[in-house]
Amino acid sequence: MLNFALFALITSITPGPNNSMLMASGLRFGIRRTLPHLLGINLGFGFMFLCVGSILPLLPKGTIEVLEYVAMALLIYIAIKIATASTNFHDEKADDRPWGFFQAAAFQWINPKGLMMAFAGATSFGLDNVTGAAIFTIANMVCGTWIFAGSYMRGFLIDNPLRTRILYVSLALIMVLSIVL
């Protein structure tokens, strides 16, 4: 079980779509407004882990490939939204708000890194799904460090649009690279 806990911790803290979005949201909206996004990731991933071992094998042939293409398209769209986000922290539009709990929870089902983590975790360690989901839900709390990093960087970036754009583009590139790696 310790091996699985280390796997869950390492795969949860390393860069990927969830962590890139959390950092960008922490930077743009702060810690408090990004917490529903974090909770959506934690509980959404835990639920997905519970289901992945029993639901996905029952899907018709080709469904997983279709989901992969939908996931790639959505990740590219989100990466573009992050890369082109406003660098003016004082210019918040009505439609400019952080992801909520349900958006983040639903995203786990098409997050390539998350799906890989669930497949690997469910098949490699011999744990039951409930134990695995519980361990991953706890381990995913470390994703919150990305919110703190983004929020902390706000003071450094608030009056420097160029640095902010460089960070946004870097986070977007990490998301796109997660598709091909």
mmCIF file of C-alpha atoms in Angstrom:
data_model
loop_
_atom_site.group_PDB
_atom_site.id
_atom_site.type_symbol
_atom_site.label_atom_id
_atom_site.label_comp_id
_atom_site.label_asym_id
_atom_site.label_seq_id
_atom_site.Cartn_x
_atom_site.Cartn_y
_atom_site.Cartn_z
ATOM 1 C CA MET A 1 0.000 0.000 0.000
ATOM 2 C CA LEU A 2 2.934 2.349 0.642
ATOM 3 C CA ASN A 3 4.104 1.891 -2.963
ATOM 4 C CA PHE A 4 0.662 2.890 -4.206
ATOM 5 C CA ALA A 5 0.545 5.908 -1.870
ATOM 6 C CA LEU A 6 3.911 7.099 -3.229
ATOM 7 C CA PHE A 7 2.687 6.555 -6.805
ATOM 8 C CA ALA A 8 -0.469 8.563 -6.038
ATOM 9 C CA LEU A 9 1.487 11.380 -4.393
ATOM 10 C CA ILE A 10 4.091 11.693 -7.155
ATOM 11 C CA THR A 11 1.590 11.544 -10.007
ATOM 12 C CA SER A 12 -0.655 14.063 -8.233
ATOM 13 C CA ILE A 13 2.007 16.727 -7.602
ATOM 14 C CA THR A 14 3.749 16.659 -10.995
ATOM 15 C CA PRO A 15 2.711 19.086 -13.766
ATOM 16 C CA GLY A 16 -0.289 18.220 -15.865
ATOM 17 C CA PRO A 17 -3.629 19.681 -16.924
ATOM 18 C CA ASN A 18 -5.160 19.833 -13.424
ATOM 19 C CA ASN A 19 -2.130 21.455 -11.840
ATOM 20 C CA SER A 20 -1.661 23.922 -14.702
ATOM 21 C CA MET A 21 -5.282 25.016 -14.405
ATOM 22 C CA LEU A 22 -5.025 25.281 -10.612
ATOM 23 C CA MET A 23 -1.929 27.469 -10.831
ATOM 24 C CA ALA A 24 -3.510 29.740 -13.445
ATOM 25 C CA SER A 25 -6.690 29.972 -11.382
ATOM 26 C CA GLY A 26 -4.776 30.665 -8.163
ATOM 27 C CA LEU A 27 -2.901 33.421 -9.964
ATOM 28 C CA ARG A 28 -6.000 34.941 -11.535
ATOM 29 C CA PHE A 29 -8.627 34.436 -8.823
ATOM 30 C CA GLY A 30 -6.781 33.675 -5.586
ATOM 31 C CA ILE A 31 -6.871 30.752 -3.196
ATOM 32 C CA ARG A 32 -10.420 31.019 -1.835
ATOM 33 C CA ARG A 33 -12.134 31.245 -5.235
ATOM 34 C CA THR A 34 -10.095 28.303 -6.589
ATOM 35 C CA LEU A 35 -10.890 25.870 -3.746
ATOM 36 C CA PRO A 36 -14.079 24.487 -5.401
ATOM 37 C CA HIS A 37 -11.924 23.600 -8.431
ATOM 38 C CA LEU A 38 -9.481 21.715 -6.175
ATOM 39 C CA LEU A 39 -12.284 19.849 -4.404
ATOM 40 C CA GLY A 40 -13.813 18.941 -7.773
ATOM 41 C CA ILE A 41 -10.491 17.453 -8.856
ATOM 42 C CA ASN A 42 -10.076 15.499 -5.620
ATOM 43 C CA LEU A 43 -13.549 14.025 -5.392
ATOM 44 C CA GLY A 44 -14.055 13.750 -9.154
ATOM 45 C CA PHE A 45 -10.839 11.797 -9.544
ATOM 46 C CA GLY A 46 -11.666 9.576 -6.582
ATOM 47 C CA PHE A 47 -15.059 8.769 -8.118
ATOM 48 C CA MET A 48 -13.495 8.161 -11.527
ATOM 49 C CA PHE A 49 -10.952 5.786 -9.958
ATOM 50 C CA LEU A 50 -13.798 3.836 -8.355
ATOM 51 C CA CYS A 51 -15.525 3.470 -11.715
ATOM 52 C CA VAL A 52 -12.616 3.039 -14.121
ATOM 53 C CA GLY A 53 -11.994 -0.621 -13.422
ATOM 54 C CA SER A 54 -15.607 -1.655 -13.876
ATOM 55 C CA ILE A 55 -17.156 0.728 -16.441
ATOM 56 C CA LEU A 56 -14.508 1.217 -19.119
ATOM 57 C CA PRO A 57 -14.081 -2.466 -20.029
ATOM 58 C CA LEU A 58 -17.833 -2.585 -20.759
ATOM 59 C CA LEU A 59 -17.753 0.272 -23.271
ATOM 60 C CA PRO A 60 -18.090 -0.572 -26.971
ATOM 61 C CA LYS A 61 -14.875 -0.982 -28.930
ATOM 62 C CA GLY A 62 -13.563 2.367 -30.147
ATOM 63 C CA THR A 63 -15.181 4.417 -27.369
ATOM 64 C CA ILE A 64 -11.892 5.000 -25.583
ATOM 65 C CA GLU A 65 -10.267 6.247 -28.799
ATOM 66 C CA VAL A 66 -13.151 8.706 -29.330
ATOM 67 C CA LEU A 67 -12.770 9.900 -25.734
ATOM 68 C CA GLU A 68 -9.041 10.398 -26.318
ATOM 69 C CA TYR A 69 -9.709 12.694 -29.298
ATOM 70 C CA VAL A 70 -12.374 14.627 -27.399
ATOM 71 C CA ALA A 71 -9.939 14.997 -24.496
ATOM 72 C CA MET A 72 -7.166 16.242 -26.786
ATOM 73 C CA ALA A 73 -9.454 18.817 -28.392
ATOM 74 C CA LEU A 74 -10.700 20.032 -25.017
ATOM 75 C CA LEU A 75 -7.182 20.270 -23.588
ATOM 76 C CA ILE A 76 -6.046 22.311 -26.578
ATOM 77 C CA TYR A 77 -9.070 24.604 -26.149
ATOM 78 C CA ILE A 78 -8.351 25.067 -22.410
ATOM 79 C CA ALA A 79 -4.645 25.639 -23.149
ATOM 80 C CA ILE A 80 -5.570 28.378 -25.632
ATOM 81 C CA LYS A 81 -7.887 29.970 -23.036
ATOM 82 C CA ILE A 82 -5.053 29.954 -20.473
ATOM 83 C CA ALA A 83 -2.427 31.246 -22.930
ATOM 84 C CA THR A 84 -4.683 34.108 -24.046
ATOM 85 C CA ALA A 85 -6.141 35.009 -20.626
ATOM 86 C CA SER A 86 -6.053 38.651 -19.655
ATOM 87 C CA THR A 87 -2.830 39.753 -17.996
ATOM 88 C CA ASN A 88 -4.684 42.649 -16.356
ATOM 89 C CA PHE A 89 -5.703 41.372 -12.932
ATOM 90 C CA HIS A 90 -7.998 44.378 -12.457
ATOM 91 C CA ASP A 91 -9.994 43.592 -15.641
ATOM 92 C CA GLU A 92 -12.362 40.835 -14.552
ATOM 93 C CA LYS A 93 -15.320 40.342 -16.895
ATOM 94 C CA ALA A 94 -18.663 38.874 -15.875
ATOM 95 C CA ASP A 95 -17.894 35.607 -17.685
ATOM 96 C CA ASP A 96 -14.377 35.448 -16.256
ATOM 97 C CA ARG A 97 -14.631 33.120 -13.278
ATOM 98 C CA PRO A 98 -12.774 30.084 -11.965
ATOM 99 C CA TRP A 99 -13.920 26.569 -12.687
ATOM 100 C CA GLY A 100 -16.386 25.219 -10.172
ATOM 101 C CA PHE A 101 -16.636 21.894 -8.405
ATOM 102 C CA PHE A 102 -18.714 20.112 -11.060
ATOM 103 C CA GLN A 103 -16.666 21.369 -14.015
ATOM 104 C CA ALA A 104 -13.458 20.113 -12.397
ATOM 105 C CA ALA A 105 -15.039 16.796 -11.366
ATOM 106 C CA ALA A 106 -16.390 16.170 -14.880
ATOM 107 C CA PHE A 107 -13.057 17.115 -16.450
ATOM 108 C CA GLN A 108 -11.381 14.125 -14.773
ATOM 109 C CA TRP A 109 -13.157 11.788 -17.201
ATOM 110 C CA ILE A 110 -11.331 13.288 -20.193
ATOM 111 C CA ASN A 111 -8.075 14.321 -18.534
ATOM 112 C CA PRO A 112 -5.389 12.180 -20.233
ATOM 113 C CA LYS A 113 -2.980 12.295 -17.288
ATOM 114 C CA GLY A 114 -5.781 11.522 -14.839
ATOM 115 C CA LEU A 115 -7.032 8.602 -16.902
ATOM 116 C CA MET A 116 -3.492 7.228 -17.188
ATOM 117 C CA MET A 117 -3.064 7.538 -13.422
ATOM 118 C CA ALA A 118 -6.362 5.718 -12.829
ATOM 119 C CA PHE A 119 -5.603 2.924 -15.326
ATOM 120 C CA ALA A 120 -2.097 2.419 -13.935
ATOM 121 C CA GLY A 121 -3.224 2.596 -10.327
ATOM 122 C CA ALA A 122 -6.173 0.263 -10.810
ATOM 123 C CA THR A 123 -4.171 -2.392 -12.652
ATOM 124 C CA SER A 124 -0.680 -2.297 -11.148
ATOM 125 C CA PHE A 125 -0.965 -2.441 -7.380
ATOM 126 C CA GLY A 126 -3.623 -5.040 -6.581
ATOM 127 C CA LEU A 127 -5.651 -2.736 -4.335
ATOM 128 C CA ASP A 128 -9.419 -2.698 -4.316
ATOM 129 C CA ASN A 129 -11.037 0.327 -5.982
ATOM 130 C CA VAL A 130 -12.308 1.859 -2.733
ATOM 131 C CA THR A 131 -8.871 1.844 -1.098
ATOM 132 C CA GLY A 132 -7.255 3.194 -4.263
ATOM 133 C CA ALA A 133 -9.843 5.954 -4.595
ATOM 134 C CA ALA A 134 -9.400 6.953 -0.950
ATOM 135 C CA ILE A 135 -5.613 7.096 -1.240
ATOM 136 C CA PHE A 136 -5.771 9.117 -4.477
ATOM 137 C CA THR A 137 -8.350 11.518 -3.011
ATOM 138 C CA ILE A 138 -6.032 12.232 -0.086
ATOM 139 C CA ALA A 139 -2.905 12.390 -2.275
ATOM 140 C CA ASN A 140 -4.597 14.800 -4.695
ATOM 141 C CA MET A 141 -4.827 17.376 -1.903
ATOM 142 C CA VAL A 142 -1.183 18.197 -2.680
ATOM 143 C CA CYS A 143 -2.485 19.747 -5.917
ATOM 144 C CA GLY A 144 -3.421 22.659 -3.673
ATOM 145 C CA THR A 145 0.240 23.663 -3.608
ATOM 146 C CA TRP A 146 -0.206 24.763 -7.246
ATOM 147 C CA ILE A 147 -2.973 27.162 -6.151
ATOM 148 C CA PHE A 148 -0.692 28.619 -3.484
ATOM 149 C CA ALA A 149 2.133 28.958 -6.014
ATOM 150 C CA GLY A 150 -0.139 30.805 -8.433
ATOM 151 C CA SER A 151 -1.526 33.046 -5.712
ATOM 152 C CA TYR A 152 1.970 33.783 -4.400
ATOM 153 C CA MET A 153 3.196 34.684 -7.888
ATOM 154 C CA ARG A 154 0.377 37.209 -8.261
ATOM 155 C CA GLY A 155 2.359 39.773 -6.271
ATOM 156 C CA PHE A 156 5.349 39.254 -8.553
ATOM 157 C CA LEU A 157 3.314 39.351 -11.761
ATOM 158 C CA ILE A 158 0.451 41.763 -11.062
ATOM 159 C CA ASP A 159 2.137 44.768 -12.671
ATOM 160 C CA ASN A 160 4.124 42.898 -15.306
ATOM 161 C CA PRO A 161 1.964 41.720 -18.231
ATOM 162 C CA LEU A 162 4.945 40.214 -20.078
ATOM 163 C CA ARG A 163 5.892 37.908 -17.179
ATOM 164 C CA THR A 164 2.251 36.974 -16.729
ATOM 165 C CA ARG A 165 1.891 36.117 -20.419
ATOM 166 C CA ILE A 166 5.082 34.020 -20.291
ATOM 167 C CA LEU A 167 3.686 32.065 -17.322
ATOM 168 C CA TYR A 168 0.293 31.584 -18.993
ATOM 169 C CA VAL A 169 1.894 30.368 -22.228
ATOM 170 C CA SER A 170 4.211 28.043 -20.246
ATOM 171 C CA LEU A 171 1.244 26.523 -18.394
ATOM 172 C CA ALA A 172 -0.611 26.106 -21.695
ATOM 173 C CA LEU A 173 2.408 24.375 -23.235
ATOM 174 C CA ILE A 174 2.580 21.973 -20.276
ATOM 175 C CA MET A 175 -1.048 21.076 -20.934
ATOM 176 C CA VAL A 176 -0.440 20.490 -24.645
ATOM 177 C CA LEU A 177 2.722 18.480 -23.930
ATOM 178 C CA SER A 178 0.724 16.233 -21.600
ATOM 179 C CA ILE A 179 -1.188 15.112 -24.707
ATOM 180 C CA VAL A 180 1.882 13.878 -26.544
ATOM 181 C CA LEU A 181 3.905 12.515 -23.622
#
